[in-house]
CSV table of C-alpha atoms in Angstrom, one decimal:
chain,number,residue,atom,x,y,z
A,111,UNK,CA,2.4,21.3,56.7
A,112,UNK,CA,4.6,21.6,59.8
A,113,UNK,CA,7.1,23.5,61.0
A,114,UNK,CA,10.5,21.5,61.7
A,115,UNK,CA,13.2,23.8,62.8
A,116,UNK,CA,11.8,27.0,60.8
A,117,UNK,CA,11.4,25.1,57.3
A,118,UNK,CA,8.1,23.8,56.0
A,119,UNK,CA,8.5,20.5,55.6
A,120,UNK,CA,5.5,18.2,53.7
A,121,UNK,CA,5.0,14.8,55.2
A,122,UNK,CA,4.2,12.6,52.6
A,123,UNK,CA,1.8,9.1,53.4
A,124,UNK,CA,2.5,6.1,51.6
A,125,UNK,CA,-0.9,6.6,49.6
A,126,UNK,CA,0.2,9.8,48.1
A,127,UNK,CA,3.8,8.5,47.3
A,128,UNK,CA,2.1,5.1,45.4
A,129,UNK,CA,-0.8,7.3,43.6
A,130,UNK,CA,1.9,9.6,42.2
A,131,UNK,CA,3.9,7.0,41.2
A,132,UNK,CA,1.1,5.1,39.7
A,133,UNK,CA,0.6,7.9,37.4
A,134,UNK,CA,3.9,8.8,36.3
A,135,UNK,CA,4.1,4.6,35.5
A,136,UNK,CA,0.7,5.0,33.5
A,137,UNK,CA,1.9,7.8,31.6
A,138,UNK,CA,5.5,6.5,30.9
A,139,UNK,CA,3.6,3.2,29.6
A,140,UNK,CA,1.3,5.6,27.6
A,141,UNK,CA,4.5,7.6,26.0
A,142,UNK,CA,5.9,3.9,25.5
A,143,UNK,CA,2.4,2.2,23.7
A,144,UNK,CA,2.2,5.8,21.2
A,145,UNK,CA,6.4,5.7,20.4
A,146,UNK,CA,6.1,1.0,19.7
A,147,UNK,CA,2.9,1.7,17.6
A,148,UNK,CA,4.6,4.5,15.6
A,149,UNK,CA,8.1,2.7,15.1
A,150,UNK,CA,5.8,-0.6,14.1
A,151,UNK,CA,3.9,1.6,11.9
A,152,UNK,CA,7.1,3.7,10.1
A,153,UNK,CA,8.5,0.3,9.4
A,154,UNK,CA,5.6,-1.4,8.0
A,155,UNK,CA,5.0,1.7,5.8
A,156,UNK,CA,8.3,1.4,4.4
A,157,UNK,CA,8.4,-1.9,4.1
A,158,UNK,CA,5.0,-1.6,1.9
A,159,UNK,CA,6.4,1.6,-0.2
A,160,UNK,CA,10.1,-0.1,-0.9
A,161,UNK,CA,8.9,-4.0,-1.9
A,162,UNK,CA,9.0,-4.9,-5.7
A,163,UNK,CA,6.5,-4.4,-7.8
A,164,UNK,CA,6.8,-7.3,-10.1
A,165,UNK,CA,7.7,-6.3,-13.6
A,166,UNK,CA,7.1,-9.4,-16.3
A,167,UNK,CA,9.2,-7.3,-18.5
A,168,UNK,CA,12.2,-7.6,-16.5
A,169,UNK,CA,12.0,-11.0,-15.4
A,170,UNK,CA,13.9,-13.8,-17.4
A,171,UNK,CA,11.5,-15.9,-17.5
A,172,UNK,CA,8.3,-15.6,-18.3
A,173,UNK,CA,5.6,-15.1,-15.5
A,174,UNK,CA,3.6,-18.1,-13.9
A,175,UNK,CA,-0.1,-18.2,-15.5
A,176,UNK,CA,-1.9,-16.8,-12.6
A,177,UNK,CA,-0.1,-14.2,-11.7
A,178,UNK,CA,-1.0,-10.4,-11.2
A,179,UNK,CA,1.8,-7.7,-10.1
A,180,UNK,CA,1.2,-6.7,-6.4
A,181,UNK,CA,1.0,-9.6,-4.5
A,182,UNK,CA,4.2,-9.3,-2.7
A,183,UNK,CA,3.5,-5.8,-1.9
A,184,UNK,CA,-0.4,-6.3,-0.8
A,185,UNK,CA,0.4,-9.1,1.8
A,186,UNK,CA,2.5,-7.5,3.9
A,187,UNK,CA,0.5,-7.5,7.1
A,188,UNK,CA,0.8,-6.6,10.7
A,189,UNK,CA,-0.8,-8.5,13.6
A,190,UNK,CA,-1.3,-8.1,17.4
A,191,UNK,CA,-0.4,-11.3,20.0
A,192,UNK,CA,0.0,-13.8,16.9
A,193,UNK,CA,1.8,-13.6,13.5
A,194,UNK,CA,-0.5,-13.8,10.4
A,195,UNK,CA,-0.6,-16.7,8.4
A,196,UNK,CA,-2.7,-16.2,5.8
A,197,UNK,CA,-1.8,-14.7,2.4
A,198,UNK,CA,-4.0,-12.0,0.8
A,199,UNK,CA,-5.3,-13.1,-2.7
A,200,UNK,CA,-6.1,-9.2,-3.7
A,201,UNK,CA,-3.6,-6.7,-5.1
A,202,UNK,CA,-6.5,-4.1,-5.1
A,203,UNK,CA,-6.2,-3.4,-1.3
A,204,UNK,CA,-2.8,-1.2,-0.1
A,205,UNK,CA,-2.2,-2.7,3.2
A,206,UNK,CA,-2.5,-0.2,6.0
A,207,UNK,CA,-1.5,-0.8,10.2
A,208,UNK,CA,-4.1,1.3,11.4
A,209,UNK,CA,-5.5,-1.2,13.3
A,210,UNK,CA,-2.6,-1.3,16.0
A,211,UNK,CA,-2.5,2.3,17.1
A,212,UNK,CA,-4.6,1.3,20.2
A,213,UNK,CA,-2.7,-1.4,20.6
A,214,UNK,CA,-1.7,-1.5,24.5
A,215,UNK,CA,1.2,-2.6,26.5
A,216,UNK,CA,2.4,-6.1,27.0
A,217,UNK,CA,0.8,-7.1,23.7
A,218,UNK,CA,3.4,-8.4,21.1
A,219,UNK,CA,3.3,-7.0,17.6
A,220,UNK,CA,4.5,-8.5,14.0
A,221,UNK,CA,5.2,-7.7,10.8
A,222,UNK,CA,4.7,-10.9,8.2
A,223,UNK,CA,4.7,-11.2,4.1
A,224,UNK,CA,3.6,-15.0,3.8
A,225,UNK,CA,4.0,-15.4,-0.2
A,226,UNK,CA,6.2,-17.9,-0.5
A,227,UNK,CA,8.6,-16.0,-2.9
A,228,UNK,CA,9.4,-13.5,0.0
A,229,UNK,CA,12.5,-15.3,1.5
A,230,UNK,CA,13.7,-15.0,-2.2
A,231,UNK,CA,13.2,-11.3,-2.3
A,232,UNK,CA,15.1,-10.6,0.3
A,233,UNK,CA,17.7,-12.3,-0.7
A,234,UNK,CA,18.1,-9.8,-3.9
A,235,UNK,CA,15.7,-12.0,-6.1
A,236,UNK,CA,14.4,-8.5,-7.4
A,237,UNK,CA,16.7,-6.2,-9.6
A,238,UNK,CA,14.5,-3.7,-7.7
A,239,UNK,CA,15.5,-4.4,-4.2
A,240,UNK,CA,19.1,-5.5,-3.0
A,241,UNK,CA,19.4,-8.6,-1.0
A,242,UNK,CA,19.0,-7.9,2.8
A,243,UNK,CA,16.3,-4.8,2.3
A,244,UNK,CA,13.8,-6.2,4.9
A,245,UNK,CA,16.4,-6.8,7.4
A,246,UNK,CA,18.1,-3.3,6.7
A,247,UNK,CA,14.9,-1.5,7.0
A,248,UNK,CA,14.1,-3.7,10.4
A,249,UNK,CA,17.2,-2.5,11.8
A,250,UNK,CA,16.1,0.8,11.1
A,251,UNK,CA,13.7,0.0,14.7
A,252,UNK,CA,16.6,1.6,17.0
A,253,UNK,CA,16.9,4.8,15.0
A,254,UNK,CA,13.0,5.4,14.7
A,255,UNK,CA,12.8,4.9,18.6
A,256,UNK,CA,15.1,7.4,19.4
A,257,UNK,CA,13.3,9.9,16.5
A,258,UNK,CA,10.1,9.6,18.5
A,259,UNK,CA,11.8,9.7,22.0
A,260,UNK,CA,13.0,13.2,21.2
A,261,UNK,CA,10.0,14.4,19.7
A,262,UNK,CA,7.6,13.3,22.5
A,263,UNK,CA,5.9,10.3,20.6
């Protein structure tokens, strides 16, 4: 320290200024990585709990040969970097986004249901879901953000 007209005054070097800021950038990135992984994850949880369960009995026609209740709901899947593609032949497995809580920044995440019924579900195929419920529930993204922003991640 040294003394400037009777006040302290603490000369700061360019290395000190760029390390402290280098941290306060790493830790804003960290609070940013925990609040995208949790918004990703709130969504694809709901988006799991809310899709139809398909019900033969309510259907009004009769169901195709090979098919087992669940499928919609098990194929929801989220992905790092690329979308998946592939559909998921079990209904035994509830599927989980575990997998992207260490996901870190600058690396793009999706949500994807690949049967090829789900464009019709959205669009109120299901007398248990109205149409637009995936794009109502993704709009929910703003809301969850700010949730987590308050509460610290």
């Amino acid at each position: 320290m040294k003394k400037f007209a009777n006040k302290r005054v603490r000369i700061y070097t360019y290395g000190d200024v760029s390390t402290g800021l280098l941290e306060v950038q790493n830790a804003v990135n960290k609070e940013l990585n925990i609040i995208r992984n949790e918004t990703i994850i709130e969504i694809f949880d709901k988006l799991v709990n809310d899709s139809p369960y398909g019900d033969p009995t309510l259907w009004k026609s009769k169901p195709p040969k090979d098919y087992h209740p669940g499928h919609f709901k098990s194929n929801w899947q989220i992905s790092r970097r690329n979308p998946a593609t592939s559909i998921i032949n079990s209904v035994s497995l509830t599927p989980t986004a575990d997998h992207i809580r260490n996901a870190t920044s600058g690396e793009t995440l999706y949500i994807a249901n690949n049967v090829p019924y789900a464009l019709r579900l959205e669009e109120g195929w299901s007398t248990q879901r109205p149409a637009g419920w995936v794009r109502k529930t993704m709009a929910m993204a703003e809301s969850i953000i700010e949730k987590l922003a308050k509460e610290g991640g």
